[in-house]
Tab-separated table of C-alpha atoms in Angstrom:
chain	number	residue	atom	x	y	z
A	98	MET	CA	-26.299	-3.643	-10.970
A	99	SER	CA	-24.804	-2.496	-14.251
A	100	ALA	CA	-21.226	-3.379	-15.066
A	101	ALA	CA	-18.664	-0.607	-15.283
A	102	PRO	CA	-16.257	-0.374	-18.217
A	103	LEU	CA	-13.267	-2.568	-17.487
A	104	GLU	CA	-10.070	-0.971	-16.243
A	105	ARG	CA	-11.552	2.455	-15.700
A	106	TRP	CA	-9.282	3.964	-13.044
A	107	TYR	CA	-10.997	6.466	-10.762
A	108	TRP	CA	-8.302	8.391	-8.886
A	109	PRO	CA	-6.714	10.353	-11.762
A	110	THR	CA	-10.130	11.552	-12.964
A	111	VAL	CA	-10.453	13.938	-10.010
A	112	VAL	CA	-6.859	15.202	-9.994
A	113	GLY	CA	-6.868	17.227	-13.185
A	114	ALA	CA	-3.797	17.549	-15.361
A	115	ALA	CA	-0.976	15.659	-13.676
A	116	ARG	CA	2.584	16.833	-14.126
A	117	ALA	CA	4.558	14.759	-16.621
A	118	TYR	CA	8.244	14.472	-15.751
A	119	ALA	CA	10.650	14.451	-18.707
A	120	PRO	CA	12.695	11.341	-19.469
A	121	LEU	CA	16.348	10.987	-18.606
A	122	GLU	CA	18.344	11.714	-21.760
A	123	GLY	CA	22.082	11.271	-22.075
A	124	ASP	CA	24.459	10.815	-19.149
A	125	ALA	CA	23.948	12.243	-15.649
A	126	ASP	CA	25.616	11.953	-12.244
A	127	CYS	CA	24.181	11.803	-8.733
A	128	ASP	CA	24.954	10.453	-5.291
A	129	VAL	CA	21.881	8.205	-5.097
A	130	ALA	CA	19.780	6.753	-7.919
A	131	VAL	CA	16.247	5.776	-6.909
A	132	VAL	CA	14.477	3.374	-9.260
A	133	GLY	CA	10.723	3.850	-9.037
A	134	ALA	CA	8.610	6.956	-8.367
A	135	GLY	CA	6.065	5.318	-6.116
A	136	LEU	CA	5.552	6.243	-2.484
A	137	MET	CA	8.609	4.359	-1.215
A	138	GLY	CA	10.964	5.846	-3.793
A	139	LEU	CA	9.632	9.377	-3.500
A	140	SER	CA	9.588	9.349	0.299
A	141	CYS	CA	13.172	8.119	0.270
A	142	ALA	CA	14.174	10.737	-2.314
A	143	LEU	CA	12.587	13.513	-0.261
A	144	ALA	CA	14.463	12.446	2.870
A	145	LEU	CA	17.742	12.262	0.936
A	146	ALA	CA	17.256	15.663	-0.682
A	147	GLN	CA	16.492	17.196	2.700
A	148	GLN	CA	19.788	15.734	3.970
A	149	GLY	CA	21.655	17.429	1.127
A	150	ALA	CA	22.259	14.395	-1.093
A	151	ARG	CA	22.145	14.646	-4.887
A	152	VAL	CA	19.326	12.229	-5.660
A	153	THR	CA	17.731	11.312	-8.987
A	154	VAL	CA	14.564	9.246	-9.407
A	155	VAL	CA	13.902	7.317	-12.616
A	156	GLU	CA	10.427	5.952	-13.301
A	157	ALA	CA	9.166	3.776	-16.155
A	158	GLY	CA	5.882	5.692	-16.329
A	159	GLN	CA	4.978	8.721	-14.228
A	160	PRO	CA	4.635	9.106	-10.429
A	161	GLY	CA	1.560	7.229	-9.240
A	162	ASP	CA	1.131	5.063	-12.325
A	163	GLY	CA	1.896	1.877	-10.394
A	164	ALA	CA	0.484	0.351	-7.241
A	165	SER	CA	1.064	3.534	-5.205
A	166	GLY	CA	-1.673	5.286	-7.154
A	167	ARG	CA	-3.958	2.291	-7.706
A	168	ASN	CA	-4.822	1.139	-4.191
A	169	GLY	CA	-7.901	1.983	-2.140
A	170	GLY	CA	-6.235	4.904	-0.390
A	171	LEU	CA	-6.617	3.641	3.195
A	172	VAL	CA	-3.992	4.928	5.629
A	173	VAL	CA	-3.696	2.156	8.195
A	174	PRO	CA	-1.531	2.164	11.371
A	175	SER	CA	-1.266	-1.615	11.621
A	176	LEU	CA	0.158	-4.747	10.005
A	177	PRO	CA	-1.930	-7.462	8.315
A	178	ARG	CA	-2.282	-10.774	10.167
A	179	VAL	CA	0.686	-10.255	12.506
A	180	GLY	CA	0.802	-8.314	15.766
A	181	PRO	CA	3.542	-6.672	17.838
A	182	ALA	CA	4.507	-9.918	19.594
A	183	ASP	CA	4.990	-11.640	16.225
A	184	VAL	CA	7.193	-8.771	15.051
A	185	LEU	CA	9.393	-9.041	18.146
A	186	ARG	CA	9.667	-12.810	17.697
A	187	LEU	CA	10.581	-12.558	14.015
A	188	LEU	CA	12.915	-9.551	14.126
A	189	GLY	CA	14.276	-9.589	17.656
A	190	ALA	CA	13.966	-7.004	20.386
A	191	THR	CA	15.735	-4.061	18.743
A	192	HIS	CA	14.395	-4.142	15.191
A	193	GLY	CA	11.058	-5.504	16.376
A	194	ALA	CA	10.469	-2.596	18.741
A	195	GLN	CA	11.520	-0.120	16.054
A	196	LEU	CA	9.203	-1.598	13.429
A	197	ASN	CA	6.296	-1.721	15.877
A	198	ALA	CA	6.831	1.940	16.708
A	199	LEU	CA	7.074	2.860	13.019
A	200	VAL	CA	3.814	1.028	12.250
A	201	ALA	CA	2.008	2.508	15.258
A	202	GLU	CA	2.909	6.036	14.122
A	203	GLY	CA	2.699	5.311	10.385
A	204	ALA	CA	-0.656	6.939	9.688
A	205	GLN	CA	0.230	10.020	11.732
A	206	THR	CA	3.493	10.273	9.782
A	207	VAL	CA	1.507	10.439	6.542
A	208	PHE	CA	-0.989	13.047	7.687
A	209	ASP	CA	1.707	15.192	9.339
A	210	LEU	CA	3.648	15.151	6.051
A	211	ILE	CA	0.528	16.123	4.109
A	212	ARG	CA	-0.205	19.060	6.418
A	213	ARG	CA	3.404	20.239	6.547
A	214	HIS	CA	3.634	20.519	2.771
A	215	ASP	CA	0.010	21.462	2.077
A	216	MET	CA	-0.489	18.442	-0.170
A	217	GLN	CA	-3.745	18.492	-2.120
A	218	CYS	CA	-4.854	14.858	-2.036
A	219	ASP	CA	-8.319	14.821	-0.405
A	220	ALA	CA	-6.794	13.688	2.901
A	221	VAL	CA	-9.279	12.777	5.649
A	222	GLN	CA	-7.920	11.749	9.048
A	223	GLY	CA	-11.248	10.358	10.233
A	224	GLY	CA	-9.749	7.248	11.845
A	225	TRP	CA	-9.489	3.599	10.884
A	226	LEU	CA	-12.031	0.946	11.848
A	227	ASN	CA	-11.020	-2.724	11.951
A	228	PRO	CA	-14.270	-4.513	12.886
A	229	ALA	CA	-14.760	-8.183	13.755
A	230	HIS	CA	-17.063	-9.851	11.226
A	231	ALA	CA	-17.643	-12.830	13.560
A	232	ARG	CA	-18.211	-13.076	17.328
A	233	GLU	CA	-15.485	-15.678	17.736
A	234	LEU	CA	-12.917	-13.090	16.603
A	235	VAL	CA	-13.791	-10.514	19.289
A	236	GLY	CA	-11.405	-11.845	21.962
A	237	GLY	CA	-8.456	-11.936	19.585
A	238	LEU	CA	-9.203	-8.434	18.299
A	239	GLN	CA	-9.430	-7.066	21.839
A	240	ALA	CA	-6.018	-8.587	22.572
A	241	ARG	CA	-4.738	-6.966	19.385
A	242	VAL	CA	-5.953	-3.575	20.629
A	243	ALA	CA	-4.044	-4.022	23.889
A	244	ALA	CA	-0.892	-5.170	22.114
A	245	TRP	CA	-0.824	-2.230	19.699
A	246	ARG	CA	-1.517	0.226	22.523
A	247	ASP	CA	1.489	-1.183	24.363
A	248	ALA	CA	3.497	-0.634	21.161
A	249	GLY	CA	2.534	3.056	21.116
A	250	SER	CA	-0.538	3.165	18.885
A	251	ARG	CA	-3.824	4.976	19.526
A	252	ALA	CA	-5.891	1.810	19.180
A	253	GLN	CA	-9.011	1.508	21.296
A	254	TRP	CA	-11.832	-1.007	21.563
A	255	LEU	CA	-15.377	-0.209	20.429
A	256	ASP	CA	-18.181	-2.484	21.594
A	257	ALA	CA	-20.749	-3.941	19.225
A	258	GLY	CA	-23.232	-1.128	19.736
A	259	GLU	CA	-20.822	1.695	18.983
A	260	THR	CA	-19.302	-0.249	16.081
A	261	GLN	CA	-22.696	-0.775	14.479
A	262	ALA	CA	-23.614	2.890	14.977
A	263	ARG	CA	-20.367	4.125	13.410
A	264	ILE	CA	-20.616	1.796	10.420
A	265	GLY	CA	-24.376	1.681	9.905
A	266	SER	CA	-24.439	-2.108	9.797
A	267	ARG	CA	-25.318	-4.991	12.097
A	268	ALA	CA	-22.746	-7.232	10.455
A	269	PHE	CA	-20.010	-6.546	13.032
A	270	HIS	CA	-19.436	-7.401	16.697
A	271	GLY	CA	-16.933	-4.818	17.891
A	272	ALA	CA	-13.933	-3.073	16.403
A	273	LEU	CA	-10.414	-1.841	16.820
A	274	PHE	CA	-10.475	1.901	16.193
A	275	ASP	CA	-7.402	4.090	15.698
A	276	ALA	CA	-8.066	7.815	15.357
A	277	SER	CA	-4.742	8.412	13.581
A	278	GLY	CA	-5.864	6.497	10.469
A	279	GLY	CA	-7.896	7.698	7.531
A	280	HIS	CA	-7.794	7.862	3.761
A	281	VAL	CA	-6.375	9.850	0.837
A	282	ASN	CA	-6.557	9.915	-2.934
A	283	PRO	CA	-3.426	7.757	-3.393
A	284	TYR	CA	-2.699	8.928	-6.931
A	285	ALA	CA	-2.882	12.576	-5.859
A	286	TYR	CA	-0.780	11.842	-2.776
A	287	THR	CA	1.929	10.233	-4.909
A	288	GLN	CA	1.865	13.143	-7.348
A	289	GLU	CA	2.123	15.614	-4.471
A	290	LEU	CA	4.998	13.719	-2.903
A	291	ALA	CA	6.787	13.972	-6.241
A	292	ARG	CA	6.132	17.719	-6.292
A	293	VAL	CA	7.541	18.187	-2.794
A	294	ALA	CA	10.579	15.972	-3.458
A	295	SER	CA	11.300	17.878	-6.666
A	296	ALA	CA	10.963	21.230	-4.899
A	297	SER	CA	13.387	19.978	-2.237
A	298	GLY	CA	16.075	19.231	-4.836
A	299	ALA	CA	15.415	15.702	-6.051
A	300	ARG	CA	15.524	15.243	-9.816
A	301	ILE	CA	12.671	13.121	-11.169
A	302	HIS	CA	12.506	11.583	-14.627
A	303	GLY	CA	9.411	9.872	-16.010
A	304	ALA	CA	9.174	7.677	-19.106
A	305	SER	CA	12.578	6.268	-18.142
A	306	PRO	CA	12.332	2.491	-17.741
A	307	VAL	CA	15.498	0.964	-16.330
A	308	VAL	CA	16.802	-1.783	-18.604
A	309	ARG	CA	20.035	-2.644	-16.818
A	310	ILE	CA	22.132	-1.812	-13.773
A	311	ALA	CA	25.871	-2.404	-13.952
A	312	ARG	CA	28.637	-1.785	-11.431
A	313	ASP	CA	32.134	-0.545	-12.174
A	314	GLY	CA	34.175	-0.301	-9.000
A	315	ALA	CA	32.402	1.998	-6.545
A	316	ARG	CA	29.983	3.412	-9.138
A	317	TYR	CA	26.750	2.089	-10.566
A	318	PHE	CA	25.550	2.728	-14.086
A	319	VAL	CA	21.755	2.761	-14.262
A	320	HIS	CA	20.833	2.356	-17.925
A	321	THR	CA	17.420	3.653	-18.975
A	322	SER	CA	15.839	3.570	-22.420
A	323	GLN	CA	17.427	6.919	-23.346
A	324	GLY	CA	20.183	7.647	-20.861
A	325	VAL	CA	22.667	6.485	-18.246
A	326	LEU	CA	22.662	7.570	-14.614
A	327	ARG	CA	25.901	7.236	-12.654
A	328	ALA	CA	25.541	6.880	-8.874
A	329	GLN	CA	27.352	5.720	-5.753
A	330	THR	CA	24.190	4.120	-4.343
A	331	VAL	CA	21.111	2.533	-5.930
A	332	ILE	CA	17.786	2.152	-4.168
A	333	GLN	CA	15.449	-0.132	-6.078
A	334	CYS	CA	11.898	0.833	-5.050
A	335	THR	CA	9.959	-1.314	-7.496
A	336	ASN	CA	8.148	-3.327	-4.807
A	337	ALA	CA	5.486	-5.553	-6.439
A	338	LEU	CA	6.904	-5.352	-9.958
A	339	HIS	CA	8.400	-8.746	-10.730
A	340	GLY	CA	10.951	-10.212	-13.068
A	341	GLY	CA	8.689	-10.357	-16.108
A	342	GLN	CA	8.203	-6.606	-15.976
A	343	LEU	CA	11.536	-5.379	-14.674
A	344	PRO	CA	14.571	-7.646	-15.183
A	345	LEU	CA	16.520	-6.296	-12.215
A	346	ALA	CA	17.782	-8.412	-9.310
A	347	PRO	CA	15.835	-11.612	-10.049
A	348	GLU	CA	16.481	-12.961	-6.552
A	349	VAL	CA	14.545	-9.978	-5.188
A	350	SER	CA	11.712	-10.596	-7.641
A	351	ARG	CA	11.385	-14.160	-6.359
A	352	SER	CA	11.299	-13.205	-2.670
A	353	PHE	CA	7.642	-12.157	-2.606
A	354	VAL	CA	4.314	-13.081	-4.151
A	355	PRO	CA	2.550	-10.411	-6.227
A	356	LEU	CA	-1.115	-10.160	-5.246
A	357	THR	CA	-3.617	-8.614	-7.644
A	358	VAL	CA	-6.285	-6.592	-5.849
A	359	PHE	CA	-9.305	-5.096	-7.587
A	360	GLN	CA	-10.692	-1.695	-6.573
A	361	LEU	CA	-14.117	-0.340	-7.486
A	362	ALA	CA	-15.857	3.005	-7.073
A	363	THR	CA	-19.647	3.194	-6.857
A	364	ARG	CA	-22.060	5.735	-8.216
A	365	VAL	CA	-22.202	8.983	-6.238
A	366	LEU	CA	-24.213	8.140	-3.128
A	367	THR	CA	-27.002	10.338	-1.812
A	368	ALA	CA	-26.566	12.524	1.245
A	369	GLU	CA	-29.024	10.302	3.114
A	370	GLU	CA	-27.043	7.150	2.265
A	371	ARG	CA	-23.853	8.785	3.496
A	372	ARG	CA	-25.631	9.838	6.703
A	373	LEU	CA	-26.623	6.247	7.402
A	374	VAL	CA	-23.312	4.546	6.491
A	375	LEU	CA	-19.945	5.620	7.944
A	376	PRO	CA	-21.214	9.096	8.896
A	377	GLY	CA	-17.837	9.843	10.509
A	378	ASN	CA	-16.022	9.295	7.170
A	379	GLU	CA	-13.680	6.683	8.633
A	380	ALA	CA	-11.662	4.172	6.653
A	381	LEU	CA	-12.752	0.579	7.257
A	382	SER	CA	-11.125	-2.791	6.655
A	383	ASP	CA	-12.405	-5.848	8.474
A	384	THR	CA	-11.142	-9.251	9.625
A	385	ARG	CA	-12.031	-11.386	6.593
A	386	ASN	CA	-9.472	-13.382	4.644
A	387	ASN	CA	-10.933	-11.753	1.536
A	388	LEU	CA	-10.701	-8.343	3.111
A	389	PHE	CA	-13.785	-6.132	3.090
A	390	ALA	CA	-12.620	-2.517	2.898
A	391	VAL	CA	-14.538	0.693	2.200
A	392	ARG	CA	-14.047	4.454	2.306
A	393	TYR	CA	-15.696	7.508	0.783
A	394	THR	CA	-14.240	9.712	-1.920
A	395	ALA	CA	-14.392	13.500	-1.886
A	396	ASP	CA	-17.307	13.478	-4.364
A	397	GLY	CA	-19.378	10.980	-2.365
A	398	ARG	CA	-18.594	7.649	-3.979
A	399	MET	CA	-17.681	4.575	-1.987
A	400	VAL	CA	-14.493	2.734	-2.923
A	401	THR	CA	-14.291	-0.941	-2.088
A	402	GLY	CA	-12.057	-3.741	-3.189
A	403	GLY	CA	-11.326	-7.396	-3.077
A	404	MET	CA	-9.308	-10.270	-4.391
A	405	ALA	CA	-10.606	-12.716	-6.933
A	406	PRO	CA	-10.093	-16.490	-7.033
A	407	LEU	CA	-8.845	-17.899	-10.298
A	408	THR	CA	-12.410	-18.856	-11.212
A	409	LEU	CA	-13.400	-15.157	-11.267
A	410	TRP	CA	-10.087	-13.420	-12.016
A	411	ARG	CA	-10.846	-12.998	-15.720
A	412	ALA	CA	-14.642	-13.102	-15.429
A	413	ALA	CA	-15.176	-9.404	-14.836
A	414	PRO	CA	-19.014	-9.328	-14.893
A	415	ARG	CA	-19.191	-12.114	-12.296
A	416	LEU	CA	-16.555	-10.419	-10.146
A	417	LEU	CA	-18.442	-7.123	-10.270
A	418	ARG	CA	-21.663	-8.862	-9.318
A	419	ALA	CA	-20.019	-10.738	-6.432
A	420	LEU	CA	-18.473	-7.574	-4.965
A	421	ALA	CA	-21.701	-5.600	-5.399
A	422	LEU	CA	-23.700	-8.286	-3.601
A	423	ARG	CA	-21.171	-8.314	-0.767
A	424	LEU	CA	-21.443	-4.560	-0.359
A	425	GLU	CA	-25.252	-4.686	-0.430
A	426	ARG	CA	-25.318	-7.500	2.139
A	427	ILE	CA	-22.948	-5.837	4.621
A	428	LEU	CA	-24.244	-2.268	4.135
A	429	PRO	CA	-27.933	-2.710	3.253
A	430	ALA	CA	-28.705	0.986	3.778
A	431	LEU	CA	-26.950	1.705	0.472
A	432	GLY	CA	-29.552	-0.141	-1.547
A	433	GLN	CA	-28.620	-1.358	-5.009
A	434	ILE	CA	-24.981	-0.863	-5.890
A	435	ARG	CA	-23.719	0.329	-9.245
A	436	PHE	CA	-20.024	0.546	-9.950
A	437	ASP	CA	-18.833	3.303	-12.265
A	438	TYR	CA	-15.117	2.423	-12.074
A	439	ILE	CA	-13.000	-0.693	-11.709
A	440	TRP	CA	-9.218	-1.009	-11.775
A	441	ARG	CA	-6.498	-3.205	-10.334
A	442	GLY	CA	-3.101	-2.964	-8.700
A	443	GLU	CA	-0.537	-5.316	-7.210
A	444	ALA	CA	0.680	-5.703	-3.651
A	445	ALA	CA	3.856	-7.510	-2.606
A	446	LEU	CA	3.204	-10.305	-0.097
A	447	THR	CA	6.053	-11.774	1.938
A	448	PRO	CA	5.833	-15.174	3.654
A	449	ASP	CA	5.666	-13.675	7.166
A	450	PHE	CA	3.762	-10.480	6.179
A	451	LEU	CA	6.683	-8.255	7.223
A	452	PRO	CA	8.571	-5.814	4.973
A	453	ARG	CA	12.092	-6.505	3.791
A	454	LEU	CA	15.250	-4.479	3.198
A	455	PHE	CA	17.506	-6.388	0.837
A	456	GLU	CA	21.054	-5.554	-0.218
A	457	VAL	CA	21.460	-6.765	-3.797
A	458	ASP	CA	25.105	-5.721	-3.937
A	459	LYS	CA	27.250	-3.268	-2.023
A	460	ASN	CA	25.255	-0.006	-1.819
A	461	TRP	CA	22.381	-1.408	-3.893
A	462	PHE	CA	19.310	-1.685	-1.672
A	463	ALA	CA	15.813	-3.009	-2.383
A	464	PRO	CA	13.025	-2.365	0.158
A	465	LEU	CA	9.729	-4.156	-0.430
A	466	GLY	CA	6.821	-6.047	1.103
A	467	CYS	CA	4.241	-3.577	2.375
A	468	ASN	CA	1.698	-6.430	2.231
A	469	GLY	CA	-1.236	-4.227	1.323
A	470	ARG	CA	-0.494	-1.484	3.864
A	471	GLY	CA	1.599	0.540	1.464
A	472	ILE	CA	0.603	4.160	2.059
A	473	ALA	CA	1.717	4.322	5.686
A	474	MET	CA	4.470	1.719	5.443
A	475	ALA	CA	6.056	3.000	2.229
A	476	THR	CA	6.052	6.599	3.437
A	477	SER	CA	7.575	5.753	6.815
A	478	LEU	CA	10.065	3.155	5.624
A	479	GLY	CA	11.148	5.378	2.742
A	480	GLN	CA	11.968	8.157	5.193
A	481	CYS	CA	14.040	5.791	7.346
A	482	LEU	CA	15.921	4.410	4.350
A	483	GLY	CA	16.709	7.893	3.043
A	484	GLU	CA	18.054	8.906	6.435
A	485	PHE	CA	20.150	5.742	6.624
A	486	VAL	CA	21.725	6.239	3.188
A	487	ALA	CA	22.473	9.891	3.942
A	488	ARG	CA	23.962	9.242	7.386
A	489	ARG	CA	25.109	5.587	7.090
A	490	ASP	CA	23.764	4.931	10.566
A	491	ALA	CA	21.984	1.562	10.602
A	492	ARG	CA	20.420	2.385	13.966
A	493	VAL	CA	17.728	4.414	12.193
A	494	LEU	CA	16.505	1.324	10.309
A	495	PRO	CA	13.563	-0.714	11.670
A	496	LEU	CA	14.663	-3.738	9.626
A	497	PRO	CA	17.847	-5.757	9.271
A	498	ILE	CA	19.693	-5.457	5.958
A	499	ARG	CA	20.000	-8.893	4.398
A	500	ARG	CA	20.351	-10.757	1.145
A	501	ALA	CA	17.207	-11.745	-0.699
A	502	ASP	CA	15.713	-15.119	0.212
A	503	PRO	CA	13.820	-16.398	-2.836
A	504	ILE	CA	10.648	-18.412	-2.274
A	505	ARG	CA	10.913	-22.038	-3.332
A	506	ALA	CA	8.899	-22.971	-6.423
A	507	HIS	CA	8.178	-19.297	-6.914
A	508	THR	CA	6.529	-19.765	-10.299
A	509	LEU	CA	3.815	-21.865	-8.638
A	510	ALA	CA	3.745	-19.814	-5.422
A	511	ARG	CA	2.734	-16.730	-7.387
A	512	TYR	CA	-0.682	-18.282	-7.932
A	513	ALA	CA	-1.166	-19.370	-4.308
A	514	PRO	CA	-3.278	-16.373	-3.180
A	515	GLN	CA	-5.870	-16.890	-5.928
A	516	VAL	CA	-5.843	-20.689	-5.520
A	517	LEU	CA	-6.206	-20.573	-1.717
A	518	LEU	CA	-8.671	-17.694	-1.615
A	519	PRO	CA	-11.779	-19.934	-1.852
A	520	VAL	CA	-10.586	-21.758	1.282
A	521	GLY	CA	-10.245	-18.454	3.118
A	522	MET	CA	-13.662	-17.317	1.906
A	523	MET	CA	-15.150	-20.593	3.188
A	524	GLN	CA	-13.549	-19.943	6.589
A	525	ASP	CA	-15.019	-16.432	6.579
A	526	ALA	CA	-18.496	-17.802	5.894
A	527	LEU	CA	-18.294	-20.507	8.590
A	528	ARG	CA	-17.174	-18.215	11.386
A	529	LYS	CA	-19.945	-17.203	13.803
């Protein structure tokens, strides 16, 4: 395996010339200021514009530059680690049922939106496979299938034989399969969502980092590097960005743990290799603590990803070798793996793996915590939040609005995923 150049980001290379949105200059007025042109902010802005609100989005870079455009592109109708019963227990009957329904339909929401607006983002609704990497996990995964079906999803159980045939690997013992899932080019999807929001009336400004938000009576003043945006409502959609990068609402920044996830794209695979491995072009993410996830790109590469313990986080050649060996071991039909691209992004992890909707101050909201399931969750939750702000009807929200609850010893907690990852990897290896 030869090492790829570090920080070579694949997704923009197949999009062509992306639209650059001009910075905010001078003073401007709107009803709602959205901070962040990722999927959550743009989905929210689109919903607001469609409701007739004057909405302006300000973004430090350009749409898709952050985590929304840097993930693996899997569109997953599920939550990580927690199931519908956990959601009901943690949120109560009303919000729990609403969030379960939103998650169950989340992938379909994305693909319906893509079709409705003819978004060009290499969307493939080939389904999502969640296979058990150990026999002892089969019973729990079967129960998970039943629970999500009761919550309204399209989940079904595949036995070991069908799972192995669909994946092209003997490494799995059955799988949850949901036909509504799939994959997209996440950078292109974010760019297209910006295009549709702009065409619907939302104003979008790139190269406009927010340096300060101040309140004067009922109005907010959102100060960017070159202008000031006056608004009645602020929606802070910065998600995994934390206090060191964006000094807004520090209590929000301390309420989650940012998780760095590496993504890699292989050489272009042969037609025979693609016939033997995932011939149905599904998205796949398994049951490991150090998640094994793969999907094909439109030009025949395989994208995979993984987390790195602190011992490998800055040792790029060793990390590349470890992830290549994992791919070769699980999918031996691919032969020797060469990565042509590697990049990284950040996910926002919450202590209970559920999203949050914080109110920083009156009419200043901060949704976050997609926990690695951002494409479906951010799109769906952004729509709900936009509808809520436009209508002021809290019944449309699948989450309670609450004040931020900072994590104790947050400075140390930020390193917990990398520190604890070796323990999780050991558990993965010991499971039979």
